[in-house]
mmCIF file of C-alpha atoms in Angstrom:
data_model
loop_
_atom_site.group_PDB
_atom_site.id
_atom_site.type_symbol
_atom_site.label_atom_id
_atom_site.label_comp_id
_atom_site.label_asym_id
_atom_site.label_seq_id
_atom_site.Cartn_x
_atom_site.Cartn_y
_atom_site.Cartn_z
ATOM 1 C CA MET A 1 0.000 0.000 0.000
ATOM 2 C CA ALA A 2 2.929 2.325 0.648
ATOM 3 C CA TYR A 3 3.982 2.040 -2.964
ATOM 4 C CA ILE A 4 0.471 2.804 -4.169
ATOM 5 C CA SER A 5 0.210 5.812 -1.861
ATOM 6 C CA SER A 6 3.459 7.173 -3.263
ATOM 7 C CA LEU A 7 1.699 7.586 -6.617
ATOM 8 C CA CYS A 8 0.232 10.797 -5.196
ATOM 9 C CA HIS A 9 3.694 12.365 -5.310
ATOM 10 C CA ILE A 10 4.692 11.252 -8.800
ATOM 11 C CA SER A 11 5.628 14.053 -11.186
ATOM 12 C CA THR A 12 7.291 12.266 -14.114
ATOM 13 C CA GLU A 13 6.677 9.234 -16.303
ATOM 14 C CA ALA A 14 10.016 7.675 -15.334
ATOM 15 C CA HIS A 15 9.296 8.160 -11.627
ATOM 16 C CA PHE A 16 5.896 6.517 -12.070
ATOM 17 C CA SER A 17 7.446 3.536 -13.826
ATOM 18 C CA ARG A 18 10.010 3.021 -11.060
ATOM 19 C CA VAL A 19 7.178 2.935 -8.525
ATOM 20 C CA ALA A 20 5.351 0.483 -10.786
ATOM 21 C CA VAL A 21 8.316 -1.909 -10.754
ATOM 22 C CA ARG A 22 8.569 -1.838 -6.980
ATOM 23 C CA ALA A 23 4.816 -2.210 -6.536
ATOM 24 C CA CYS A 24 4.632 -5.243 -8.809
ATOM 25 C CA ARG A 25 7.540 -6.845 -6.991
ATOM 26 C CA VAL A 26 5.699 -6.321 -3.711
ATOM 27 C CA GLU A 27 2.617 -7.913 -5.311
ATOM 28 C CA GLY A 28 4.648 -11.092 -5.779
ATOM 29 C CA ARG A 29 5.212 -10.625 -9.523
ATOM 30 C CA SER A 30 8.976 -10.117 -9.449
ATOM 31 C CA ASN A 31 9.490 -12.792 -12.110
ATOM 32 C CA GLU A 32 8.141 -10.364 -14.712
ATOM 33 C CA PHE A 33 11.019 -7.927 -14.254
ATOM 34 C CA PRO A 34 14.798 -8.419 -14.460
ATOM 35 C CA VAL A 35 16.731 -8.526 -11.243
ATOM 36 C CA GLY A 36 18.800 -5.444 -10.603
ATOM 37 C CA PRO A 37 18.410 -1.695 -10.144
ATOM 38 C CA VAL A 38 14.968 -0.343 -10.914
ATOM 39 C CA GLU A 39 16.468 2.309 -13.169
ATOM 40 C CA ARG A 40 17.712 -0.435 -15.488
ATOM 41 C CA CYS A 41 14.109 -1.495 -16.069
ATOM 42 C CA THR A 42 12.950 2.028 -16.891
ATOM 43 C CA SER A 43 15.773 3.358 -19.064
ATOM 44 C CA THR A 44 13.687 3.780 -22.215
ATOM 45 C CA SER A 45 10.214 5.069 -23.005
ATOM 46 C CA ALA A 46 9.192 1.690 -24.458
ATOM 47 C CA SER A 47 10.290 -0.232 -21.354
ATOM 48 C CA ARG A 48 8.441 2.253 -19.131
ATOM 49 C CA ARG A 49 5.217 1.777 -21.091
ATOM 50 C CA ASN A 50 5.639 -1.998 -20.789
ATOM 51 C CA LEU A 51 6.076 -1.790 -17.015
ATOM 52 C CA ASP A 52 3.191 0.640 -16.577
ATOM 53 C CA ALA A 53 0.830 -1.665 -18.449
ATOM 54 C CA ARG A 54 1.807 -4.662 -16.326
ATOM 55 C CA PHE A 55 1.338 -2.623 -13.187
ATOM 56 C CA PHE A 56 -2.181 -1.588 -14.204
ATOM 57 C CA GLU A 57 -3.064 -5.180 -15.125
ATOM 58 C CA CYS A 58 -2.579 -6.154 -11.475
ATOM 59 C CA LYS A 59 -6.136 -5.982 -10.051
ATOM 60 C CA ARG A 60 -5.019 -5.209 -6.495
ATOM 61 C CA SER A 61 -2.790 -2.359 -7.722
ATOM 62 C CA ARG A 62 -5.658 -0.851 -9.693
ATOM 63 C CA ARG A 63 -8.055 -1.109 -6.741
ATOM 64 C CA LEU A 64 -5.579 0.540 -4.358
ATOM 65 C CA LEU A 65 -4.916 3.314 -6.863
ATOM 66 C CA MET A 66 -8.640 4.000 -7.278
ATOM 67 C CA GLU A 67 -9.123 4.109 -3.494
ATOM 68 C CA CYS A 68 -6.381 6.701 -2.991
ATOM 69 C CA PRO A 69 -8.285 9.965 -2.179
ATOM 70 C CA SER A 70 -5.918 12.315 -4.024
ATOM 71 C CA ALA A 71 -5.266 10.009 -6.988
ATOM 72 C CA PRO A 72 -7.516 11.830 -9.516
ATOM 73 C CA GLN A 73 -5.289 14.927 -9.233
ATOM 74 C CA THR A 74 -2.060 13.059 -10.038
ATOM 75 C CA PRO A 75 -0.236 12.458 -13.342
ATOM 76 C CA ALA A 76 -0.285 8.734 -12.538
ATOM 77 C CA PHE A 77 -4.087 8.705 -12.539
ATOM 78 C CA ALA A 78 -4.120 10.432 -15.928
ATOM 79 C CA ILE A 79 -1.864 7.708 -17.320
ATOM 80 C CA PHE A 80 -4.108 5.085 -15.731
ATOM 81 C CA SER A 81 -7.210 6.667 -17.294
ATOM 82 C CA LEU A 82 -5.637 6.590 -20.739
ATOM 83 C CA TRP A 83 -4.529 2.992 -20.211
ATOM 84 C CA GLN A 84 -8.161 2.062 -19.527
ATOM 85 C CA GLU A 85 -9.221 3.553 -22.880
ATOM 86 C CA GLU A 86 -6.338 2.533 -25.167
ATOM 87 C CA PRO A 87 -3.539 -0.092 -25.174
ATOM 88 C CA TYR A 88 -0.596 1.286 -23.224
ATOM 89 C CA GLY A 89 2.399 -0.841 -24.119
ATOM 90 C CA LEU A 90 1.089 -4.407 -24.011
ATOM 91 C CA PRO A 91 -1.289 -5.767 -26.670
ATOM 92 C CA ARG A 92 -4.836 -6.396 -25.518
ATOM 93 C CA LYS A 93 -7.836 -7.822 -27.303
ATOM 94 C CA PRO A 94 -9.668 -4.989 -29.110
ATOM 95 C CA GLU A 95 -13.183 -4.348 -27.933
ATOM 96 C CA GLN A 96 -14.424 -3.212 -31.356
ATOM 97 C CA ASN A 97 -13.596 -3.888 -34.965
ATOM 98 C CA THR A 98 -12.156 -0.409 -35.543
ATOM 99 C CA GLY A 99 -9.445 1.635 -33.925
ATOM 100 C CA THR A 100 -9.478 5.300 -33.048
ATOM 101 C CA VAL A 101 -8.160 8.113 -35.211
ATOM 102 C CA TYR A 102 -6.659 10.947 -33.169
ATOM 103 C CA LEU A 103 -6.482 14.330 -34.902
ATOM 104 C CA VAL A 104 -3.426 15.680 -33.097
ATOM 105 C CA GLY A 105 -2.163 19.246 -33.347
ATOM 106 C CA ALA A 106 1.625 19.216 -33.652
ATOM 107 C CA GLY A 107 1.953 22.938 -33.025
ATOM 108 C CA PRO A 108 3.750 25.417 -35.269
ATOM 109 C CA GLY A 109 7.154 23.721 -35.381
ATOM 110 C CA ASP A 110 9.119 24.132 -32.163
ATOM 111 C CA PRO A 111 8.956 20.660 -30.519
ATOM 112 C CA GLY A 112 8.799 22.344 -27.104
ATOM 113 C CA LEU A 113 5.279 23.508 -27.945
ATOM 114 C CA PHE A 114 3.987 19.983 -28.614
ATOM 115 C CA THR A 115 1.433 18.848 -26.017
ATOM 116 C CA LEU A 116 2.042 16.043 -23.526
ATOM 117 C CA LYS A 117 -1.097 14.224 -24.678
ATOM 118 C CA GLY A 118 0.048 14.401 -28.270
ATOM 119 C CA LYS A 119 3.450 12.991 -27.324
ATOM 120 C CA LEU A 120 1.866 10.142 -25.373
ATOM 121 C CA LEU A 121 -0.335 9.199 -28.317
ATOM 122 C CA LEU A 122 2.630 9.292 -30.697
ATOM 123 C CA GLU A 123 4.496 6.891 -28.418
ATOM 124 C CA ILE A 124 1.734 4.270 -28.608
ATOM 125 C CA ALA A 125 0.610 4.881 -32.202
ATOM 126 C CA ASP A 126 0.381 2.062 -34.713
ATOM 127 C CA VAL A 127 0.185 4.403 -37.709
ATOM 128 C CA VAL A 128 1.072 8.102 -38.034
ATOM 129 C CA PHE A 129 -0.120 10.287 -40.919
ATOM 130 C CA TYR A 130 1.844 13.536 -40.784
ATOM 131 C CA ASP A 131 1.670 16.867 -42.576
ATOM 132 C CA TYR A 132 4.351 18.875 -44.359
ATOM 133 C CA LEU A 133 4.895 21.358 -41.503
ATOM 134 C CA VAL A 134 5.440 18.805 -38.711
ATOM 135 C CA SER A 135 9.011 19.122 -37.464
ATOM 136 C CA PRO A 136 11.348 16.085 -37.640
ATOM 137 C CA GLU A 137 12.002 16.409 -33.890
ATOM 138 C CA ILE A 138 8.338 15.672 -33.184
ATOM 139 C CA LEU A 139 8.265 12.732 -35.609
ATOM 140 C CA ARG A 140 11.185 11.204 -33.726
ATOM 141 C CA MET A 141 8.899 10.925 -30.695
ATOM 142 C CA ALA A 142 6.758 8.343 -32.493
ATOM 143 C CA ASN A 143 6.602 4.680 -31.567
ATOM 144 C CA PRO A 144 9.619 3.060 -33.309
ATOM 145 C CA SER A 145 7.383 0.289 -34.618
ATOM 146 C CA ALA A 146 4.748 2.683 -35.999
ATOM 147 C CA THR A 147 4.211 3.148 -39.731
ATOM 148 C CA LEU A 148 4.852 6.790 -40.711
ATOM 149 C CA ILE A 149 3.040 8.093 -43.794
ATOM 150 C CA SER A 150 3.633 11.554 -45.250
ATOM 151 C CA VAL A 151 0.477 13.257 -46.515
ATOM 152 C CA GLY A 152 1.839 16.791 -46.666
ATOM 153 C CA LYS A 153 0.465 19.518 -48.903
ATOM 154 C CA LYS A 154 2.098 22.550 -50.470
ATOM 155 C CA LYS A 155 0.570 25.161 -52.759
ATOM 156 C CA ASP A 156 -0.197 23.565 -56.135
ATOM 157 C CA HIS A 157 1.452 20.321 -54.996
ATOM 158 C CA HIS A 158 -0.520 17.762 -53.016
ATOM 159 C CA SER A 159 1.415 14.538 -52.556
ATOM 160 C CA VAL A 160 -1.847 12.893 -51.491
ATOM 161 C CA THR A 161 -5.319 14.304 -52.146
ATOM 162 C CA GLN A 162 -7.787 14.872 -49.334
ATOM 163 C CA PRO A 163 -10.145 12.031 -50.441
ATOM 164 C CA GLU A 164 -7.136 9.677 -50.565
ATOM 165 C CA ILE A 165 -6.105 10.683 -47.035
ATOM 166 C CA LEU A 166 -9.600 9.937 -45.709
ATOM 167 C CA GLU A 167 -9.650 6.594 -47.515
ATOM 168 C CA MET A 168 -6.327 5.610 -45.950
ATOM 169 C CA LEU A 169 -7.424 6.701 -42.468
ATOM 170 C CA ILE A 170 -10.576 4.589 -42.699
ATOM 171 C CA SER A 171 -8.617 1.618 -44.027
ATOM 172 C CA LYS A 172 -5.969 1.763 -41.279
ATOM 173 C CA ALA A 173 -8.638 2.149 -38.580
ATOM 174 C CA ALA A 174 -10.067 -1.209 -39.602
ATOM 175 C CA ASN A 175 -6.799 -3.000 -38.790
ATOM 176 C CA HIS A 176 -5.042 -0.905 -36.153
ATOM 177 C CA LYS A 177 -5.903 0.372 -32.700
ATOM 178 C CA VAL A 178 -4.273 3.811 -32.543
ATOM 179 C CA ILE A 179 -3.985 5.996 -35.644
ATOM 180 C CA VAL A 180 -2.529 9.485 -35.221
ATOM 181 C CA ARG A 181 -3.327 12.118 -37.824
ATOM 182 C CA LEU A 182 -0.588 14.641 -37.024
ATOM 183 C CA LYS A 183 -1.365 18.152 -38.231
ATOM 184 C CA GLY A 184 0.657 21.343 -38.073
ATOM 185 C CA GLY A 185 -0.688 23.907 -35.602
ATOM 186 C CA ASP A 186 -4.200 23.100 -34.357
ATOM 187 C CA PRO A 187 -6.481 20.690 -36.273
ATOM 188 C CA PHE A 188 -9.514 22.949 -35.903
ATOM 189 C CA VAL A 189 -7.844 26.210 -36.969
ATOM 190 C CA PHE A 190 -7.662 26.134 -40.782
ATOM 191 C CA GLY A 191 -6.438 22.550 -40.547
ATOM 192 C CA ARG A 192 -9.421 20.686 -42.070
ATOM 193 C CA GLY A 193 -9.836 18.892 -38.767
ATOM 194 C CA GLY A 194 -13.587 19.463 -38.702
ATOM 195 C CA GLU A 195 -14.001 18.148 -42.236
ATOM 196 C CA GLU A 196 -11.932 15.034 -41.519
ATOM 197 C CA MET A 197 -13.796 14.365 -38.283
ATOM 198 C CA GLU A 198 -17.150 14.566 -40.093
ATOM 199 C CA ALA A 199 -16.011 12.140 -42.775
ATOM 200 C CA LEU A 200 -14.572 9.659 -40.279
ATOM 201 C CA LEU A 201 -17.694 9.683 -38.130
ATOM 202 C CA SER A 202 -19.833 9.143 -41.236
ATOM 203 C CA ALA A 203 -17.713 6.082 -41.998
ATOM 204 C CA GLY A 204 -18.255 4.711 -38.491
ATOM 205 C CA VAL A 205 -14.694 5.379 -37.305
ATOM 206 C CA LYS A 206 -14.042 6.581 -33.767
ATOM 207 C CA VAL A 207 -12.234 9.904 -33.765
ATOM 208 C CA GLU A 208 -10.910 12.324 -31.161
ATOM 209 C CA VAL A 209 -9.241 15.711 -31.464
ATOM 210 C CA VAL A 210 -6.160 16.746 -29.502
ATOM 211 C CA PRO A 211 -5.726 20.541 -29.782
ATOM 212 C CA GLY A 212 -2.369 22.057 -30.582
ATOM 213 C CA VAL A 213 -0.727 25.479 -30.346
ATOM 214 C CA THR A 214 -1.802 27.427 -33.422
ATOM 215 C CA SER A 215 0.734 29.370 -35.465
ATOM 216 C CA GLY A 216 -1.489 32.452 -35.439
ATOM 217 C CA ILE A 217 -0.558 32.990 -31.801
ATOM 218 C CA ALA A 218 2.835 31.283 -31.586
ATOM 219 C CA ALA A 219 4.513 32.820 -34.657
ATOM 220 C CA PRO A 220 3.743 36.401 -33.575
ATOM 221 C CA ALA A 221 4.905 35.569 -30.037
ATOM 222 C CA TYR A 222 8.234 34.272 -31.345
ATOM 223 C CA ALA A 223 8.569 37.568 -33.205
ATOM 224 C CA GLY A 224 7.854 39.626 -30.086
ATOM 225 C CA ILE A 225 4.317 40.537 -31.135
ATOM 226 C CA PRO A 226 1.398 39.905 -28.738
ATOM 227 C CA VAL A 227 -1.862 39.629 -30.659
ATOM 228 C CA THR A 228 -3.636 41.580 -27.889
ATOM 229 C CA HIS A 229 -2.366 44.379 -25.658
ATOM 230 C CA ARG A 230 -4.321 46.727 -23.404
ATOM 231 C CA SER A 231 -2.749 49.781 -25.005
ATOM 232 C CA TYR A 232 -3.113 48.660 -28.611
ATOM 233 C CA SER A 233 -5.656 45.930 -29.203
ATOM 234 C CA SER A 234 -8.608 44.381 -27.378
ATOM 235 C CA SER A 235 -9.733 42.235 -30.303
ATOM 236 C CA VAL A 236 -8.122 39.838 -32.754
ATOM 237 C CA THR A 237 -9.441 38.127 -35.887
ATOM 238 C CA PHE A 238 -7.961 34.990 -37.422
ATOM 239 C CA VAL A 239 -8.668 34.647 -41.118
ATOM 240 C CA THR A 240 -7.421 32.503 -43.983
ATOM 241 C CA GLY A 241 -5.776 34.109 -46.961
ATOM 242 C CA HIS A 242 -6.107 30.941 -49.018
ATOM 243 C CA GLU A 243 -9.722 29.949 -49.560
ATOM 244 C CA MET A 244 -11.075 26.974 -51.480
ATOM 245 C CA ILE A 245 -10.160 27.327 -55.147
ATOM 246 C CA ASP A 246 -13.625 26.310 -56.327
ATOM 247 C CA LYS A 247 -15.376 29.211 -54.570
ATOM 248 C CA ASN A 248 -17.051 31.596 -57.005
ATOM 249 C CA ARG A 249 -16.488 34.535 -54.677
ATOM 250 C CA THR A 250 -14.693 35.251 -51.447
ATOM 251 C CA ALA A 251 -16.429 34.310 -48.228
ATOM 252 C CA VAL A 252 -14.231 36.657 -46.207
ATOM 253 C CA ASN A 253 -15.859 39.974 -45.384
ATOM 254 C CA TRP A 254 -12.695 42.069 -45.548
ATOM 255 C CA PRO A 255 -14.412 45.441 -44.975
ATOM 256 C CA ALA A 256 -16.028 44.126 -41.787
ATOM 257 C CA ILE A 257 -12.679 42.799 -40.582
ATOM 258 C CA ALA A 258 -10.940 46.069 -41.375
ATOM 259 C CA GLN A 259 -13.481 48.018 -39.336
ATOM 260 C CA GLY A 260 -14.211 45.519 -36.578
ATOM 261 C CA SER A 261 -10.879 44.133 -35.391
ATOM 262 C CA GLU A 262 -7.806 45.856 -33.995
ATOM 263 C CA THR A 263 -5.475 42.949 -34.816
ATOM 264 C CA VAL A 264 -5.825 40.794 -37.931
ATOM 265 C CA VAL A 265 -3.862 37.551 -38.268
ATOM 266 C CA VAL A 266 -3.889 36.086 -41.767
ATOM 267 C CA TYR A 267 -3.001 32.412 -42.219
ATOM 268 C CA MET A 268 -1.528 31.334 -45.570
ATOM 269 C CA GLY A 269 -1.693 34.910 -46.740
ATOM 270 C CA VAL A 270 1.586 35.343 -48.621
ATOM 271 C CA HIS A 271 0.389 33.806 -51.900
ATOM 272 C CA ASN A 272 -2.510 36.265 -52.035
ATOM 273 C CA LEU A 273 -0.827 39.055 -50.076
ATOM 274 C CA SER A 274 -1.651 41.752 -52.592
ATOM 275 C CA HIS A 275 -5.358 40.836 -52.567
ATOM 276 C CA VAL A 276 -5.467 40.721 -48.751
ATOM 277 C CA ILE A 277 -3.708 44.062 -48.311
ATOM 278 C CA ASN A 278 -5.763 45.839 -50.977
ATOM 279 C CA SER A 279 -8.985 44.453 -49.498
ATOM 280 C CA LEU A 280 -8.105 45.799 -46.054
ATOM 281 C CA ARG A 281 -7.108 49.175 -47.473
ATOM 282 C CA ASP A 282 -10.385 49.328 -49.407
ATOM 283 C CA GLY A 283 -12.154 48.440 -46.169
ATOM 284 C CA GLY A 284 -10.793 51.509 -44.417
ATOM 285 C CA LEU A 285 -7.390 50.633 -42.909
ATOM 286 C CA GLY A 286 -4.824 53.403 -43.330
ATOM 287 C CA ASP A 287 -1.686 53.035 -45.419
ATOM 288 C CA ASP A 288 0.477 53.546 -42.321
ATOM 289 C CA THR A 289 -1.052 50.562 -40.480
ATOM 290 C CA PRO A 290 1.836 48.340 -39.272
ATOM 291 C CA VAL A 291 2.212 44.897 -40.846
ATOM 292 C CA ALA A 292 4.523 42.024 -39.944
ATOM 293 C CA LEU A 293 5.159 38.857 -41.932
ATOM 294 C CA VAL A 294 6.605 35.906 -40.009
ATOM 295 C CA ARG A 295 7.992 33.046 -42.064
ATOM 296 C CA TRP A 296 8.671 29.613 -40.560
ATOM 297 C CA GLY A 297 7.335 30.853 -37.236
ATOM 298 C CA THR A 298 8.909 29.188 -34.136
ATOM 299 C CA TRP A 299 11.417 27.271 -36.314
ATOM 300 C CA LYS A 300 15.175 27.847 -36.190
ATOM 301 C CA MET A 301 15.053 29.545 -39.599
ATOM 302 C CA GLN A 302 12.291 31.996 -38.642
ATOM 303 C CA GLU A 303 12.317 35.232 -40.647
ATOM 304 C CA GLU A 304 10.426 38.483 -40.156
ATOM 305 C CA LEU A 305 9.496 41.435 -42.318
ATOM 306 C CA VAL A 306 8.019 44.522 -40.659
ATOM 307 C CA SER A 307 6.435 47.164 -42.853
ATOM 308 C CA THR A 308 3.172 49.030 -43.484
ATOM 309 C CA LEU A 309 0.071 48.354 -45.557
ATOM 310 C CA LYS A 310 1.380 50.713 -48.210
ATOM 311 C CA ASP A 311 4.809 49.099 -48.649
ATOM 312 C CA VAL A 312 4.568 45.477 -47.504
ATOM 313 C CA VAL A 313 3.691 43.957 -50.889
ATOM 314 C CA ASP A 314 6.642 45.578 -52.661
ATOM 315 C CA GLU A 315 9.032 44.725 -49.827
ATOM 316 C CA ALA A 316 7.864 41.111 -49.676
ATOM 317 C CA THR A 317 8.343 40.800 -53.432
ATOM 318 C CA GLU A 318 11.796 42.354 -53.237
ATOM 319 C CA ARG A 319 12.893 39.998 -50.460
ATOM 320 C CA LYS A 320 11.178 36.998 -52.098
ATOM 321 C CA PHE A 321 9.317 36.408 -48.855
ATOM 322 C CA ALA A 322 7.612 33.052 -49.466
ATOM 323 C CA ALA A 323 5.351 30.621 -47.628
ATOM 324 C CA PRO A 324 4.857 29.307 -45.024
ATOM 325 C CA ALA A 325 4.145 32.648 -43.414
ATOM 326 C CA ILE A 326 1.691 34.447 -41.144
ATOM 327 C CA ALA A 327 0.689 38.082 -41.563
ATOM 328 C CA ILE A 328 -0.059 40.237 -38.507
ATOM 329 C CA ILE A 329 -1.769 43.562 -39.159
ATOM 330 C CA GLY A 330 -2.404 46.207 -36.508
ATOM 331 C CA ASN A 331 -0.737 48.472 -33.986
ATOM 332 C CA VAL A 332 0.519 45.544 -31.877
ATOM 333 C CA VAL A 333 3.225 45.174 -34.540
ATOM 334 C CA LYS A 334 4.820 48.321 -33.079
ATOM 335 C CA LEU A 335 5.936 46.195 -30.115
ATOM 336 C CA HIS A 336 8.144 44.040 -32.339
ATOM 337 C CA SER A 337 11.173 46.319 -32.051
ATOM 338 C CA THR A 338 11.052 46.079 -28.268
ATOM 339 C CA LEU A 339 9.705 42.659 -27.379
ATOM 340 C CA SER A 340 11.569 40.696 -30.057
ATOM 341 C CA THR A 341 14.658 40.969 -27.853
ATOM 342 C CA CYS A 342 12.881 38.696 -25.363
ATOM 343 C CA ARG A 343 11.467 36.203 -27.844
ATOM 344 C CA PRO A 344 11.261 32.491 -27.013
ATOM 345 C CA THR A 345 14.012 30.255 -28.353
ATOM 346 C CA TRP A 346 13.893 26.965 -30.231
ATOM 347 C CA THR A 347 13.679 23.955 -27.924
ATOM 348 C CA ASP A 348 16.722 21.764 -28.522
ATOM 349 C CA PHE A 349 16.202 18.420 -26.796
ATOM 350 C CA SER A 350 19.688 17.314 -27.831
ATOM 351 C CA SER A 351 21.365 20.060 -25.787
ATOM 352 C CA ASN A 352 21.503 20.695 -22.060
ATOM 353 C CA GLN A 353 22.215 24.389 -22.540
ATOM 354 C CA SER A 354 19.699 26.829 -21.137
ATOM 355 C CA PRO A 355 18.006 29.140 -23.650
ATOM 356 C CA SER A 356 19.207 32.712 -23.795
ATOM 357 C CA LEU A 357 16.926 35.199 -22.056
ATOM 358 C CA CYS A 358 16.465 38.922 -22.387
ATOM 359 C CA THR A 359 18.588 40.953 -19.989
ATOM 360 C CA VAL A 360 17.544 43.273 -17.207
ATOM 361 C CA ASP A 361 18.915 46.187 -19.233
ATOM 362 C CA THR A 362 16.715 45.220 -22.176
ATOM 363 C CA LEU A 363 13.631 45.127 -19.976
ATOM 364 C CA ALA A 364 14.517 48.487 -18.434
ATOM 365 C CA GLU A 365 14.733 50.012 -21.909
ATOM 366 C CA SER A 366 11.365 48.497 -22.819
ATOM 367 C CA LEU A 367 9.352 49.764 -19.882
ATOM 368 C CA PRO A 368 8.873 53.365 -21.078
ATOM 369 C CA LEU A 369 7.492 52.113 -24.403
ATOM 370 C CA LEU A 370 4.937 49.867 -22.720
ATOM 371 C CA GLN A 371 3.496 52.454 -20.333
#
């Protein structure tokens, strides 16, 4: 019981697995684990998942965990809850004929912005369908035995069409338990997540969405631009600059956006930048309105272009500023020159070095501009 009670103090997956080993040995199941230091049994993610599953399969361990008053607030209980719903390491007999497709948001690129739930699902996935903008560092988190399938799309070049992607998802769900559809950013923010979920449900496939950090917030942040600020903007609009090609007319009410929002964030807007800018100018935005373009937001090769509505198209053309890029339009862009000195840094899991931070002197210089 002491080992079960210690679950209430667990803060990491490795710590949980070490407790699991000790608990199972106490339960008289020591033959399932090699003799020696506990750490040797929990050195890899795969071995930890294997140990966790065996621990949960012990009925007495599960009962004691459920009876622990503070268990529902612990990371261990969250792992236990997921284990109850999906296979967690060890194969179990499927309860239905189809698996579950998880629409997982991979975030904008920096692997440090990937969610814990998304990482956990990648580690137990049987099949992973991934998009063009998913970083290699995130793909390396996937189950080594999983099948990885690229279904990325670029402008005018779709390696796999949308109907083909849906057909493959349905087919894999019939023969596998956990299918991860890994999408850049957030699946429900211009990521076709809603459309894919509708199609999968119509085909009788179980589906669940796992939100991700959207580039419309993260890319500006990594450029030192908050999308809202009490002194500059109390509203923000997210809009696509790349609508369906078969639409007879635009569905975006640009004049209403120009008049009704203090910050406008345009996804996939570089290809049609001239149309977007002219539409906003026609809608009433002044030529001196600040504009920022952020290319490869949150990636190591992030680039920025800061200009105005009047000049941004010419400057983007001159610099050959290409996709993937986000456009931020509004007075919050004025903060770029100050806050970009304190921008987040790329998360390098291969290095133990701490990220560089803005200095006290930099903050002192910034304060007068923010008052």
